[in-house]
Amino acid sequence: EHGNIFDFLMKTKSMGFGEAVKTLAAEAGMEPYRFSNFDKKRDMRFQNYKNIYADYQNNFHSVLLSPENKEAIRYLYQRDFKDEIINEFKLGFVPWKNNFYDQLSSKYTEEEINLTGLYYKNEKTGKYVDRFNSRIIFPVNNIAGEPIAFGGRIIKKESKLAKYINSPETEFYKKGGMIFNLDRAKNCRSETNEVIIVEGYMDVLRLHSSGIKNVIANSGTALTERQINIVWKFF
């Protein structure tokens, strides 16, 4: 494993950098580190960002499993994805014209929701539109297993929309530095020092459901040097 003591705590205890610094400073008997207002505000934005993504994931995972959305769950079953995989990866389905934005807006500000990239504004109506409407969603987790982005796949063959879309880049999600399923695959290091890199979400789920757990994806983008360096830290 590469990195330093801060990385160690962040990876093993699922801490943020600020929390790791505070913990280690206290253990070393040092004066508490005083974060700048900029640090505090950024950390608060990140916490709200992760909370919104978690709420979104949990809501639409439940929606996928509800009887009203048989078409979506049938699509996954036809692709040979069992309930175990659907639940483990927290797959979801976002119905057309759902009202989840209203639920989020009762807990978070418009600015906080906008930072996630989950919605875009219709300039004609002035209303916010769900970016993943009518799509199955695949949570993209950080190394601590927290969702910070989504991939979405349209399920209707006759649709003129793009088959796959991803969350847009945000303050906390950079496509060139993210690897799908690394949060799970890293647990295979005690069994193998090899990892299989595939293109997309479906490829990962297919192999994972067949018992091949050391599999990751670059989510359909060009493989970057940064992604390769991240993989080298684990495999």
CSV table of C-alpha atoms in Angstrom, one decimal:
chain,number,residue,atom,x,y,z
A,1,GLU,CA,0.0,0.0,0.0
A,2,HIS,CA,1.3,3.4,-0.9
A,3,GLY,CA,0.6,6.7,0.8
A,4,ASN,CA,1.0,8.2,4.2
A,5,ILE,CA,-0.7,8.1,7.6
A,6,PHE,CA,-3.4,10.5,6.5
A,7,ASP,CA,-4.2,8.2,3.5
A,8,PHE,CA,-4.2,5.2,5.9
A,9,LEU,CA,-6.9,6.7,8.1
A,10,MET,CA,-8.9,8.0,5.2
A,11,LYS,CA,-9.0,4.5,3.6
A,12,THR,CA,-9.4,2.3,6.6
A,13,LYS,CA,-11.7,4.6,8.7
A,14,SER,CA,-13.6,6.3,5.8
A,15,MET,CA,-12.5,9.7,7.1
A,16,GLY,CA,-12.2,12.9,5.2
A,17,PHE,CA,-8.8,14.5,5.2
A,18,GLY,CA,-9.7,17.1,7.7
A,19,GLU,CA,-11.0,14.5,10.1
A,20,ALA,CA,-7.8,12.5,9.7
A,21,VAL,CA,-5.7,15.6,10.5
A,22,LYS,CA,-7.7,16.3,13.6
A,23,THR,CA,-7.6,12.7,14.9
A,24,LEU,CA,-3.8,12.4,14.4
A,25,ALA,CA,-3.1,15.8,15.9
A,26,ALA,CA,-5.1,14.9,19.0
A,27,GLU,CA,-3.3,11.5,19.4
A,28,ALA,CA,0.1,13.3,19.1
A,29,GLY,CA,-0.8,15.8,21.8
A,30,MET,CA,-0.7,18.7,19.4
A,31,GLU,CA,-2.8,21.9,19.5
A,32,PRO,CA,-6.0,21.4,17.4
A,33,TYR,CA,-5.4,22.3,13.8
A,34,ARG,CA,-7.4,25.4,13.0
A,35,PHE,CA,-9.0,25.1,9.6
A,36,SER,CA,-9.6,28.1,7.5
A,37,ASN,CA,-13.2,29.2,6.7
A,38,PHE,CA,-12.5,28.0,3.1
A,39,ASP,CA,-11.7,24.5,4.4
A,40,LYS,CA,-14.7,24.4,6.6
A,41,LYS,CA,-17.1,25.6,3.9
A,42,ARG,CA,-15.7,23.1,1.4
A,43,ASP,CA,-16.0,20.2,3.9
A,44,MET,CA,-19.6,21.3,4.5
A,45,ARG,CA,-20.3,21.4,0.8
A,46,PHE,CA,-18.8,17.9,0.4
A,47,GLN,CA,-20.9,16.5,3.3
A,48,ASN,CA,-24.1,17.9,1.8
A,49,TYR,CA,-23.1,16.6,-1.6
A,50,LYS,CA,-22.6,13.1,-0.3
A,51,ASN,CA,-25.9,13.3,1.7
A,52,ILE,CA,-27.8,14.3,-1.4
A,53,TYR,CA,-26.3,11.5,-3.4
A,54,ALA,CA,-27.1,9.0,-0.7
A,55,ASP,CA,-30.7,10.2,-0.5
A,56,TYR,CA,-31.0,10.0,-4.3
A,57,GLN,CA,-29.5,6.5,-4.4
A,58,ASN,CA,-31.7,5.1,-1.6
A,59,ASN,CA,-34.9,6.6,-3.0
A,60,PHE,CA,-34.5,5.3,-6.5
A,61,HIS,CA,-33.2,1.9,-5.4
A,62,SER,CA,-36.5,1.5,-3.5
A,63,VAL,CA,-38.3,2.8,-6.6
A,64,LEU,CA,-36.6,0.1,-8.8
A,65,LEU,CA,-37.9,-2.6,-6.4
A,66,SER,CA,-41.4,-1.3,-6.3
A,67,PRO,CA,-44.2,-3.1,-8.2
A,68,GLU,CA,-44.9,0.0,-10.4
A,69,ASN,CA,-41.6,-0.4,-12.2
A,70,LYS,CA,-41.7,-3.9,-13.5
A,71,GLU,CA,-40.2,-2.9,-16.9
A,72,ALA,CA,-37.0,-1.8,-15.3
A,73,ILE,CA,-36.5,-4.8,-13.0
A,74,ARG,CA,-37.5,-7.1,-15.9
A,75,TYR,CA,-34.7,-5.5,-18.0
A,76,LEU,CA,-32.1,-6.4,-15.3
A,77,TYR,CA,-33.5,-9.9,-14.9
A,78,GLN,CA,-33.2,-10.4,-18.7
A,79,ARG,CA,-29.6,-9.4,-18.5
A,80,ASP,CA,-29.2,-12.2,-15.9
A,81,PHE,CA,-28.7,-9.8,-12.9
A,82,LYS,CA,-30.1,-11.3,-9.8
A,83,ASP,CA,-31.5,-9.6,-6.7
A,84,GLU,CA,-28.2,-10.1,-4.9
A,85,ILE,CA,-26.3,-8.0,-7.4
A,86,ILE,CA,-29.1,-5.4,-7.7
A,87,ASN,CA,-29.0,-4.9,-4.0
A,88,GLU,CA,-25.2,-5.1,-3.5
A,89,PHE,CA,-24.6,-2.4,-6.1
A,90,LYS,CA,-27.7,-0.4,-5.0
A,91,LEU,CA,-29.0,-0.1,-8.6
A,92,GLY,CA,-31.9,2.2,-9.1
A,93,PHE,CA,-34.5,3.4,-11.6
A,94,VAL,CA,-35.5,7.0,-12.2
A,95,PRO,CA,-39.1,7.3,-13.5
A,96,TRP,CA,-40.1,10.0,-15.9
A,97,LYS,CA,-41.4,13.2,-14.2
A,98,ASN,CA,-40.8,12.0,-10.7
A,99,ASN,CA,-41.1,14.5,-7.9
A,100,PHE,CA,-37.9,13.7,-5.9
A,101,TYR,CA,-36.5,17.2,-6.5
A,102,ASP,CA,-39.3,18.6,-4.4
A,103,GLN,CA,-38.3,16.2,-1.6
A,104,LEU,CA,-34.7,17.2,-1.8
A,105,SER,CA,-35.5,20.9,-1.8
A,106,SER,CA,-37.2,20.5,1.6
A,107,LYS,CA,-33.9,19.5,3.1
A,108,TYR,CA,-31.3,21.2,0.9
A,109,THR,CA,-30.9,24.6,-0.8
A,110,GLU,CA,-31.1,25.1,-4.5
A,111,GLU,CA,-27.4,25.8,-4.7
A,112,GLU,CA,-26.5,22.6,-2.8
A,113,ILE,CA,-28.6,20.5,-5.2
A,114,ASN,CA,-27.2,22.2,-8.2
A,115,LEU,CA,-23.6,21.4,-7.1
A,116,THR,CA,-24.4,17.7,-7.5
A,117,GLY,CA,-25.3,17.9,-11.3
A,118,LEU,CA,-28.2,15.5,-10.7
A,119,TYR,CA,-30.6,18.1,-12.2
A,120,TYR,CA,-30.5,20.7,-14.9
A,121,LYS,CA,-32.8,23.7,-15.4
A,122,ASN,CA,-35.3,23.8,-18.3
A,123,GLU,CA,-34.9,27.4,-19.5
A,124,LYS,CA,-38.5,27.5,-20.9
A,125,THR,CA,-40.3,26.3,-17.9
A,126,GLY,CA,-37.8,27.3,-15.2
A,127,LYS,CA,-38.2,23.9,-13.6
A,128,TYR,CA,-35.5,21.5,-12.8
A,129,VAL,CA,-35.3,18.3,-14.8
A,130,ASP,CA,-33.9,15.0,-13.5
A,131,ARG,CA,-30.8,14.2,-15.6
A,132,PHE,CA,-31.4,10.4,-15.3
A,133,ASN,CA,-35.0,10.4,-16.2
A,134,SER,CA,-36.2,6.9,-17.5
A,135,ARG,CA,-32.8,5.3,-16.8
A,136,ILE,CA,-31.4,2.6,-14.6
A,137,ILE,CA,-28.7,4.2,-12.5
A,138,PHE,CA,-25.4,2.7,-11.3
A,139,PRO,CA,-23.9,4.4,-8.3
A,140,VAL,CA,-20.3,5.4,-8.7
A,141,ASN,CA,-18.6,5.3,-5.3
A,142,ASN,CA,-15.5,6.9,-3.9
A,143,ILE,CA,-12.9,4.6,-2.2
A,144,ALA,CA,-14.9,4.8,1.0
A,145,GLY,CA,-17.9,3.3,-0.7
A,146,GLU,CA,-19.9,6.5,-0.8
A,147,PRO,CA,-21.8,7.5,-4.0
A,148,ILE,CA,-20.5,10.7,-5.6
A,149,ALA,CA,-21.8,10.2,-9.2
A,150,PHE,CA,-24.0,8.0,-11.3
A,151,GLY,CA,-24.0,6.3,-14.6
A,152,GLY,CA,-27.4,5.9,-16.3
A,153,ARG,CA,-28.7,3.5,-19.0
A,154,ILE,CA,-31.9,4.0,-21.0
A,155,ILE,CA,-34.0,0.8,-21.1
A,156,LYS,CA,-36.4,1.5,-24.0
A,157,LYS,CA,-34.9,0.4,-27.3
A,158,GLU,CA,-37.0,2.9,-29.3
A,159,SER,CA,-35.7,5.9,-27.3
A,160,LYS,CA,-33.8,8.5,-29.2
A,161,LEU,CA,-31.8,9.4,-26.1
A,162,ALA,CA,-28.2,8.4,-25.6
A,163,LYS,CA,-27.9,4.8,-24.4
A,164,TYR,CA,-25.5,5.7,-21.6
A,165,ILE,CA,-24.9,9.0,-19.7
A,166,ASN,CA,-22.7,9.9,-16.7
A,167,SER,CA,-22.9,12.5,-14.1
A,168,PRO,CA,-21.3,15.7,-15.2
A,169,GLU,CA,-18.0,16.7,-13.6
A,170,THR,CA,-18.5,18.5,-10.3
A,171,GLU,CA,-16.3,20.0,-7.6
A,172,PHE,CA,-16.1,16.5,-6.0
A,173,TYR,CA,-16.3,14.2,-9.1
A,174,LYS,CA,-13.7,14.2,-11.8
A,175,LYS,CA,-14.1,11.4,-14.4
A,176,GLY,CA,-10.4,11.1,-15.1
A,177,GLY,CA,-9.7,10.3,-11.4
A,178,MET,CA,-12.6,7.9,-10.7
A,179,ILE,CA,-12.7,4.1,-11.1
A,180,PHE,CA,-16.0,2.2,-10.9
A,181,ASN,CA,-16.1,-0.7,-8.3
A,182,LEU,CA,-12.6,0.0,-6.9
A,183,ASP,CA,-14.2,0.3,-3.5
A,184,ARG,CA,-15.2,-3.3,-3.6
A,185,ALA,CA,-12.4,-4.8,-5.8
A,186,LYS,CA,-9.7,-3.6,-3.4
A,187,ASN,CA,-11.0,-6.1,-0.9
A,188,CYS,CA,-9.6,-8.9,-3.2
A,189,ARG,CA,-6.0,-7.9,-2.6
A,190,SER,CA,-5.5,-10.7,-0.1
A,191,GLU,CA,-6.4,-13.2,-2.8
A,192,THR,CA,-4.8,-11.8,-5.9
A,193,ASN,CA,-2.5,-9.0,-7.0
A,194,GLU,CA,-4.3,-8.8,-10.4
A,195,VAL,CA,-7.2,-6.7,-11.4
A,196,ILE,CA,-9.3,-6.8,-14.6
A,197,ILE,CA,-10.1,-3.4,-16.2
A,198,VAL,CA,-13.3,-3.4,-18.4
A,199,GLU,CA,-15.1,-0.6,-20.2
A,200,GLY,CA,-18.4,-0.1,-18.5
A,201,TYR,CA,-20.8,-0.7,-15.6
A,202,MET,CA,-22.6,-3.6,-17.2
A,203,ASP,CA,-19.3,-5.4,-17.8
A,204,VAL,CA,-18.4,-5.1,-14.2
A,205,LEU,CA,-21.7,-6.4,-13.0
A,206,ARG,CA,-21.6,-9.3,-15.5
A,207,LEU,CA,-18.2,-10.5,-14.2
A,208,HIS,CA,-19.0,-9.8,-10.6
A,209,SER,CA,-22.2,-11.8,-10.8
A,210,SER,CA,-20.1,-14.7,-12.2
A,211,GLY,CA,-17.8,-14.7,-9.2
A,212,ILE,CA,-15.0,-12.5,-10.6
A,213,LYS,CA,-14.7,-9.8,-8.0
A,214,ASN,CA,-11.4,-8.2,-8.9
A,215,VAL,CA,-12.9,-6.2,-11.7
A,216,ILE,CA,-13.1,-2.4,-12.3
A,217,ALA,CA,-14.1,0.0,-15.1
A,218,ASN,CA,-13.1,3.4,-16.3
A,219,SER,CA,-16.7,4.0,-17.2
A,220,GLY,CA,-16.4,4.3,-20.9
A,221,THR,CA,-13.9,7.2,-21.0
A,222,ALA,CA,-10.3,7.1,-22.1
A,223,LEU,CA,-8.1,5.5,-19.5
A,224,THR,CA,-6.1,8.3,-17.8
A,225,GLU,CA,-2.6,8.3,-16.2
A,226,ARG,CA,-4.2,9.3,-13.0
A,227,GLN,CA,-6.6,6.3,-13.0
A,228,ILE,CA,-3.6,4.0,-13.7
A,229,ASN,CA,-1.7,5.4,-10.8
A,230,ILE,CA,-4.7,4.9,-8.5
A,231,VAL,CA,-5.0,1.3,-9.6
A,232,TRP,CA,-1.2,0.7,-8.9
A,233,LYS,CA,-1.8,1.7,-5.3
A,234,PHE,CA,-4.0,-1.3,-4.8
A,235,PHE,CA,-2.9,-3.9,-7.4
